[in-house]
Amino acid sequence: MLKSTYRNYIYAATAMVFALLISCDNNDAEIKHYSAQVVADDATLKTDKYKLITVFSTDNGTTFVDYPNLKKGQTYQVKVVHRTDDGDVDVKPSELGFHLDWSSSNPKPNGATDGQMAEFTMQESNDIVVVIASHVCSYNATDWAGAWGAKETGSGVGGTDNNTLTQDETDPNKYTMDNFFGDEVEASITFASSPSKYWDQVVTLPKQTTSEGGVASGSGYYDSCLGTFYIDVTYVIGGKTYSWNYSFTRP
């Protein structure tokens, strides 16, 4: 039986989960090492990394368990689930916008190296690695112009304000919003272009003084596939400091 020291919980985004192989027929001498590693650094799921779990099947993916009975030379299937209070949710590339890559495993998967599930053959030494990355769509600098709903979430703020973004005439990645803080003042933001990974999609609100005399700054991330973005903002005005999450979606 394959048992995980930490019940397959990922305790760091690139941490390794080590497993103990306990056989009912003295197979310990044949299987000396097993580990399962989930790498989620470039996926939105990294914020819930402690609940990413590898589960195993010995019936071609019909049923999955945490601790299967396995012998050297036996084939088995592995997939990643997000374990929630309501049960396990499959990390499906097609439905959730993720790419799963098993190619760093040793031994290699039997057949395809990407996809929701991979098949392996148990060896004497086994290191299973699955890399989860959120999809990144093509970046287009003109996509951010126009009307937005800007939702404020934080202490002392709230509600969703109408906000219009206007593209800068000289820097296509720079925009000016016309209703910052719901006060009908302008503030500029800049999108990082040509992202290759999900967390390269940075949007910045450089430190600046608004027309009402407040000092604003912040940074966050955009999603080129969903066409949304957010900024964690700090605004100092009138002797007070406001901090909030600014989430932008199309009205």
mmCIF file of C-alpha atoms in Angstrom:
data_model
loop_
_atom_site.group_PDB
_atom_site.id
_atom_site.type_symbol
_atom_site.label_atom_id
_atom_site.label_comp_id
_atom_site.label_asym_id
_atom_site.label_seq_id
_atom_site.Cartn_x
_atom_site.Cartn_y
_atom_site.Cartn_z
ATOM 1 C CA MET A 1 0.000 0.000 0.000
ATOM 2 C CA LEU A 2 1.225 3.472 -0.921
ATOM 3 C CA LYS A 3 1.020 5.865 2.001
ATOM 4 C CA SER A 4 1.921 9.530 2.052
ATOM 5 C CA THR A 5 3.724 10.952 5.050
ATOM 6 C CA TYR A 6 1.594 14.086 4.759
ATOM 7 C CA ARG A 7 -1.508 12.479 3.252
ATOM 8 C CA ASN A 8 -0.338 13.901 -0.093
ATOM 9 C CA TYR A 9 -0.922 17.489 1.009
ATOM 10 C CA ILE A 10 1.365 19.995 -0.656
ATOM 11 C CA TYR A 11 2.908 22.078 2.110
ATOM 12 C CA ALA A 12 4.750 24.435 -0.293
ATOM 13 C CA ALA A 13 4.164 25.324 -3.919
ATOM 14 C CA THR A 14 7.164 23.284 -5.052
ATOM 15 C CA ALA A 15 7.388 20.947 -2.068
ATOM 16 C CA MET A 16 7.715 17.213 -2.411
ATOM 17 C CA VAL A 17 5.408 14.703 -0.794
ATOM 18 C CA PHE A 18 7.294 11.594 0.233
ATOM 19 C CA ALA A 19 5.565 8.257 0.393
ATOM 20 C CA LEU A 20 6.118 4.986 2.169
ATOM 21 C CA LEU A 21 5.535 1.743 0.327
ATOM 22 C CA ILE A 22 4.017 -0.911 2.525
ATOM 23 C CA SER A 23 3.343 -4.191 0.775
ATOM 24 C CA CYS A 24 1.378 -7.164 1.935
ATOM 25 C CA ASP A 25 3.799 -9.613 0.308
ATOM 26 C CA ASN A 26 7.306 -8.428 1.217
ATOM 27 C CA ASN A 27 7.642 -6.233 -1.863
ATOM 28 C CA ASP A 28 9.603 -3.596 0.097
ATOM 29 C CA ALA A 29 12.950 -4.821 -1.261
ATOM 30 C CA GLU A 30 11.818 -4.191 -4.840
ATOM 31 C CA ILE A 31 10.309 -0.715 -4.325
ATOM 32 C CA LYS A 32 12.834 1.432 -2.528
ATOM 33 C CA HIS A 33 11.647 4.988 -3.188
ATOM 34 C CA TYR A 34 8.451 6.809 -4.094
ATOM 35 C CA SER A 35 7.587 10.503 -4.096
ATOM 36 C CA ALA A 36 4.811 12.621 -5.591
ATOM 37 C CA GLN A 37 5.343 16.322 -6.244
ATOM 38 C CA VAL A 38 2.809 18.943 -7.348
ATOM 39 C CA VAL A 39 4.336 22.199 -8.661
ATOM 40 C CA ALA A 40 1.810 25.021 -8.863
ATOM 41 C CA ASP A 41 3.974 28.153 -8.924
ATOM 42 C CA ASP A 42 2.486 29.369 -12.221
ATOM 43 C CA ALA A 43 -1.134 28.525 -11.518
ATOM 44 C CA THR A 44 -3.850 30.432 -9.704
ATOM 45 C CA LEU A 45 -4.227 27.285 -7.594
ATOM 46 C CA LYS A 46 -0.983 28.079 -5.766
ATOM 47 C CA THR A 47 -3.056 30.151 -3.354
ATOM 48 C CA ASP A 48 -4.730 26.903 -2.265
ATOM 49 C CA LYS A 49 -1.600 24.746 -2.505
ATOM 50 C CA TYR A 50 -2.217 22.866 0.734
ATOM 51 C CA LYS A 51 -5.303 21.248 -0.767
ATOM 52 C CA LEU A 52 -3.765 19.911 -3.999
ATOM 53 C CA ILE A 53 -3.624 16.151 -3.634
ATOM 54 C CA THR A 54 -2.454 13.281 -5.819
ATOM 55 C CA VAL A 55 -4.838 10.314 -5.911
ATOM 56 C CA PHE A 56 -4.273 6.898 -7.471
ATOM 57 C CA SER A 57 -6.172 4.322 -9.511
ATOM 58 C CA THR A 58 -5.469 0.678 -10.283
ATOM 59 C CA ASP A 59 -8.566 0.138 -12.473
ATOM 60 C CA ASN A 60 -7.757 2.415 -15.432
ATOM 61 C CA GLY A 61 -9.159 5.540 -13.833
ATOM 62 C CA THR A 62 -12.558 4.199 -12.797
ATOM 63 C CA THR A 63 -11.960 4.752 -9.088
ATOM 64 C CA PHE A 64 -9.290 6.679 -7.212
ATOM 65 C CA VAL A 65 -7.964 6.284 -3.680
ATOM 66 C CA ASP A 66 -5.344 8.003 -1.526
ATOM 67 C CA TYR A 67 -3.400 4.799 -0.759
ATOM 68 C CA PRO A 68 -3.424 2.037 -3.400
ATOM 69 C CA ASN A 69 -1.905 -1.450 -3.166
ATOM 70 C CA LEU A 70 0.896 -1.486 -5.757
ATOM 71 C CA LYS A 71 3.699 -3.834 -6.760
ATOM 72 C CA LYS A 72 6.795 -3.335 -8.873
ATOM 73 C CA GLY A 73 5.906 -3.641 -12.573
ATOM 74 C CA GLN A 74 2.252 -2.777 -12.014
ATOM 75 C CA THR A 75 0.640 0.050 -13.995
ATOM 76 C CA TYR A 76 -1.472 2.664 -12.266
ATOM 77 C CA GLN A 77 -3.028 6.057 -12.924
ATOM 78 C CA VAL A 78 -2.471 9.360 -11.102
ATOM 79 C CA LYS A 79 -4.451 12.602 -11.128
ATOM 80 C CA VAL A 80 -4.549 15.785 -9.073
ATOM 81 C CA VAL A 81 -7.625 16.895 -7.165
ATOM 82 C CA HIS A 82 -8.426 20.015 -5.203
ATOM 83 C CA ARG A 83 -9.704 18.708 -1.866
ATOM 84 C CA THR A 84 -12.393 21.021 -0.542
ATOM 85 C CA ASP A 85 -14.834 20.809 2.346
ATOM 86 C CA ASP A 86 -17.455 19.700 -0.178
ATOM 87 C CA GLY A 87 -15.288 16.932 -1.640
ATOM 88 C CA ASP A 88 -12.644 16.460 -4.329
ATOM 89 C CA VAL A 89 -12.683 18.606 -7.474
ATOM 90 C CA ASP A 90 -10.716 17.322 -10.463
ATOM 91 C CA VAL A 91 -8.106 19.728 -11.817
ATOM 92 C CA LYS A 92 -9.346 19.570 -15.413
ATOM 93 C CA PRO A 93 -7.302 21.427 -18.045
ATOM 94 C CA SER A 94 -10.202 21.924 -20.441
ATOM 95 C CA GLU A 95 -12.697 23.252 -17.899
ATOM 96 C CA LEU A 96 -10.553 25.221 -15.473
ATOM 97 C CA GLY A 97 -7.955 26.770 -17.775
ATOM 98 C CA PHE A 98 -4.948 24.786 -16.581
ATOM 99 C CA HIS A 99 -2.145 22.901 -18.291
ATOM 100 C CA LEU A 100 -0.841 19.769 -16.566
ATOM 101 C CA ASP A 101 2.605 18.464 -17.488
ATOM 102 C CA TRP A 102 3.893 15.118 -16.157
ATOM 103 C CA SER A 103 7.066 15.005 -18.281
ATOM 104 C CA SER A 104 9.472 15.738 -15.394
ATOM 105 C CA SER A 105 8.568 12.452 -13.728
ATOM 106 C CA ASN A 106 11.006 9.564 -13.478
ATOM 107 C CA PRO A 107 9.990 7.114 -14.808
ATOM 108 C CA LYS A 108 8.176 8.945 -17.588
ATOM 109 C CA PRO A 109 4.427 8.426 -18.012
ATOM 110 C CA ASN A 110 3.268 5.619 -20.274
ATOM 111 C CA GLY A 111 2.203 7.593 -23.358
ATOM 112 C CA ALA A 112 1.109 11.242 -23.217
ATOM 113 C CA THR A 113 3.009 13.535 -20.853
ATOM 114 C CA ASP A 114 0.260 16.118 -20.444
ATOM 115 C CA GLY A 115 -3.399 16.043 -19.502
ATOM 116 C CA GLN A 116 -5.591 15.530 -16.477
ATOM 117 C CA MET A 117 -4.450 11.965 -15.762
ATOM 118 C CA ALA A 118 -1.189 10.076 -16.340
ATOM 119 C CA GLU A 119 -0.353 6.370 -16.278
ATOM 120 C CA PHE A 120 2.871 5.009 -14.786
ATOM 121 C CA THR A 121 4.526 1.668 -14.231
ATOM 122 C CA MET A 122 5.860 1.128 -10.722
ATOM 123 C CA GLN A 123 9.668 0.866 -10.629
ATOM 124 C CA GLU A 124 12.247 0.371 -7.898
ATOM 125 C CA SER A 125 12.630 4.170 -7.644
ATOM 126 C CA ASN A 126 9.808 6.552 -8.537
ATOM 127 C CA ASP A 127 9.562 10.353 -8.584
ATOM 128 C CA ILE A 128 6.179 11.540 -9.863
ATOM 129 C CA VAL A 129 6.064 15.235 -10.786
ATOM 130 C CA VAL A 130 3.113 17.159 -12.187
ATOM 131 C CA VAL A 131 3.465 20.839 -13.097
ATOM 132 C CA ILE A 132 0.229 22.830 -13.134
ATOM 133 C CA ALA A 133 0.202 26.151 -14.995
ATOM 134 C CA SER A 134 -2.680 28.488 -15.741
ATOM 135 C CA HIS A 135 -3.223 29.230 -19.414
ATOM 136 C CA VAL A 136 -1.892 32.528 -20.760
ATOM 137 C CA CYS A 137 -3.635 33.984 -23.807
ATOM 138 C CA SER A 138 -2.103 36.363 -26.331
ATOM 139 C CA TYR A 139 -1.607 39.874 -24.996
ATOM 140 C CA ASN A 140 -3.224 42.741 -26.881
ATOM 141 C CA ALA A 141 -2.522 46.219 -25.514
ATOM 142 C CA THR A 142 -5.791 47.649 -26.841
ATOM 143 C CA ASP A 143 -7.955 45.120 -24.960
ATOM 144 C CA TRP A 144 -8.122 47.190 -21.783
ATOM 145 C CA ALA A 145 -9.737 50.340 -23.177
ATOM 146 C CA GLY A 146 -13.322 51.245 -22.403
ATOM 147 C CA ALA A 147 -15.868 50.821 -19.637
ATOM 148 C CA TRP A 148 -15.269 48.766 -16.483
ATOM 149 C CA GLY A 149 -16.884 48.017 -13.187
ATOM 150 C CA ALA A 150 -14.334 48.623 -10.406
ATOM 151 C CA LYS A 151 -15.204 46.748 -7.213
ATOM 152 C CA GLU A 152 -13.573 47.920 -3.988
ATOM 153 C CA THR A 153 -13.067 45.369 -1.205
ATOM 154 C CA GLY A 154 -11.382 46.460 2.018
ATOM 155 C CA SER A 155 -11.723 48.319 5.300
ATOM 156 C CA GLY A 156 -13.575 51.603 4.938
ATOM 157 C CA VAL A 157 -14.369 51.087 1.245
ATOM 158 C CA GLY A 158 -16.930 49.166 -0.752
ATOM 159 C CA GLY A 159 -19.195 49.068 -3.758
ATOM 160 C CA THR A 160 -18.570 48.957 -7.487
ATOM 161 C CA ASP A 161 -17.848 52.180 -9.374
ATOM 162 C CA ASN A 162 -18.092 52.827 -13.095
ATOM 163 C CA ASN A 163 -14.640 53.473 -14.487
ATOM 164 C CA THR A 164 -13.441 54.197 -18.015
ATOM 165 C CA LEU A 165 -9.879 53.388 -19.107
ATOM 166 C CA THR A 166 -8.274 55.499 -21.826
ATOM 167 C CA GLN A 167 -5.146 54.274 -23.620
ATOM 168 C CA ASP A 168 -2.095 56.535 -23.544
ATOM 169 C CA GLU A 169 -1.117 58.068 -26.890
ATOM 170 C CA THR A 170 2.599 57.258 -26.555
ATOM 171 C CA ASP A 171 2.691 54.126 -24.371
ATOM 172 C CA PRO A 172 0.119 51.539 -25.534
ATOM 173 C CA ASN A 173 0.443 49.609 -22.262
ATOM 174 C CA LYS A 174 -0.442 52.629 -20.120
ATOM 175 C CA TYR A 175 -4.027 53.593 -19.294
ATOM 176 C CA THR A 176 -5.744 56.345 -17.321
ATOM 177 C CA MET A 177 -8.875 55.611 -15.296
ATOM 178 C CA ASP A 178 -11.343 58.459 -14.813
ATOM 179 C CA ASN A 179 -13.005 57.529 -11.503
ATOM 180 C CA PHE A 180 -10.318 56.385 -9.097
ATOM 181 C CA PHE A 181 -11.642 55.707 -5.567
ATOM 182 C CA GLY A 182 -15.074 56.714 -6.851
ATOM 183 C CA ASP A 183 -13.948 60.336 -6.535
ATOM 184 C CA GLU A 184 -13.979 61.132 -10.277
ATOM 185 C CA VAL A 185 -10.232 61.720 -10.322
ATOM 186 C CA GLU A 186 -7.683 60.273 -12.720
ATOM 187 C CA ALA A 187 -5.025 57.656 -11.973
ATOM 188 C CA SER A 188 -2.738 55.839 -14.411
ATOM 189 C CA ILE A 189 -1.936 52.134 -14.547
ATOM 190 C CA THR A 190 0.466 50.107 -16.693
ATOM 191 C CA PHE A 191 0.165 46.536 -18.001
ATOM 192 C CA ALA A 192 3.267 44.363 -18.467
ATOM 193 C CA SER A 193 3.337 43.159 -22.076
ATOM 194 C CA SER A 194 4.298 39.794 -23.628
ATOM 195 C CA PRO A 195 3.766 37.535 -20.601
ATOM 196 C CA SER A 196 5.032 33.965 -20.915
ATOM 197 C CA LYS A 197 3.746 32.743 -17.540
ATOM 198 C CA TYR A 198 0.614 33.512 -15.585
ATOM 199 C CA TRP A 199 2.326 35.588 -12.913
ATOM 200 C CA ASP A 200 4.104 37.683 -15.561
ATOM 201 C CA GLN A 201 0.734 39.362 -16.141
ATOM 202 C CA VAL A 202 1.480 42.270 -13.820
ATOM 203 C CA VAL A 203 -0.497 45.500 -13.693
ATOM 204 C CA THR A 204 0.997 48.419 -11.771
ATOM 205 C CA LEU A 205 -0.401 51.616 -10.335
ATOM 206 C CA PRO A 206 2.828 53.627 -9.958
ATOM 207 C CA LYS A 207 3.065 55.945 -6.952
ATOM 208 C CA GLN A 208 1.350 59.169 -7.994
ATOM 209 C CA THR A 209 -0.480 62.193 -6.671
ATOM 210 C CA THR A 210 -4.056 62.486 -7.861
ATOM 211 C CA SER A 211 -5.823 65.721 -8.746
ATOM 212 C CA GLU A 212 -7.471 65.768 -5.288
ATOM 213 C CA GLY A 213 -4.087 65.636 -3.540
ATOM 214 C CA GLY A 214 -4.027 61.999 -2.492
ATOM 215 C CA VAL A 215 -1.072 59.675 -3.016
ATOM 216 C CA ALA A 216 -1.960 56.374 -4.709
ATOM 217 C CA SER A 217 0.122 53.272 -5.367
ATOM 218 C CA GLY A 218 -0.364 49.555 -5.904
ATOM 219 C CA SER A 219 0.112 46.487 -8.051
ATOM 220 C CA GLY A 220 -1.721 43.346 -9.034
ATOM 221 C CA TYR A 221 -2.313 40.941 -11.905
ATOM 222 C CA TYR A 222 -4.405 40.693 -15.039
ATOM 223 C CA ASP A 223 -5.808 37.598 -16.719
ATOM 224 C CA SER A 224 -5.379 37.760 -20.487
ATOM 225 C CA CYS A 225 -7.807 34.880 -21.032
ATOM 226 C CA LEU A 226 -10.646 36.143 -18.839
ATOM 227 C CA GLY A 227 -10.051 39.812 -19.652
ATOM 228 C CA THR A 228 -10.056 40.879 -15.997
ATOM 229 C CA PHE A 229 -7.531 42.430 -13.628
ATOM 230 C CA TYR A 230 -7.098 43.484 -10.024
ATOM 231 C CA ILE A 231 -4.844 45.850 -8.091
ATOM 232 C CA ASP A 232 -4.072 45.935 -4.374
ATOM 233 C CA VAL A 233 -4.163 49.670 -3.738
ATOM 234 C CA THR A 234 -2.927 52.015 -1.008
ATOM 235 C CA TYR A 235 -4.301 55.548 -0.998
ATOM 236 C CA VAL A 236 -3.219 58.254 1.449
ATOM 237 C CA ILE A 237 -5.538 61.254 1.569
ATOM 238 C CA GLY A 238 -6.881 63.614 4.203
ATOM 239 C CA GLY A 239 -4.559 62.232 6.860
ATOM 240 C CA LYS A 240 -5.952 58.710 6.406
ATOM 241 C CA THR A 241 -4.624 55.609 4.652
ATOM 242 C CA TYR A 242 -7.005 53.371 2.730
ATOM 243 C CA SER A 243 -6.016 49.926 1.477
ATOM 244 C CA TRP A 244 -8.248 47.807 -0.721
ATOM 245 C CA ASN A 245 -8.463 45.259 -3.478
ATOM 246 C CA TYR A 246 -9.583 46.875 -6.731
ATOM 247 C CA SER A 247 -11.174 44.243 -8.973
ATOM 248 C CA PHE A 248 -12.024 45.200 -12.559
ATOM 249 C CA THR A 249 -14.573 43.382 -14.719
ATOM 250 C CA ARG A 250 -16.561 44.434 -17.766
ATOM 251 C CA PRO A 251 -20.040 45.832 -16.947
#
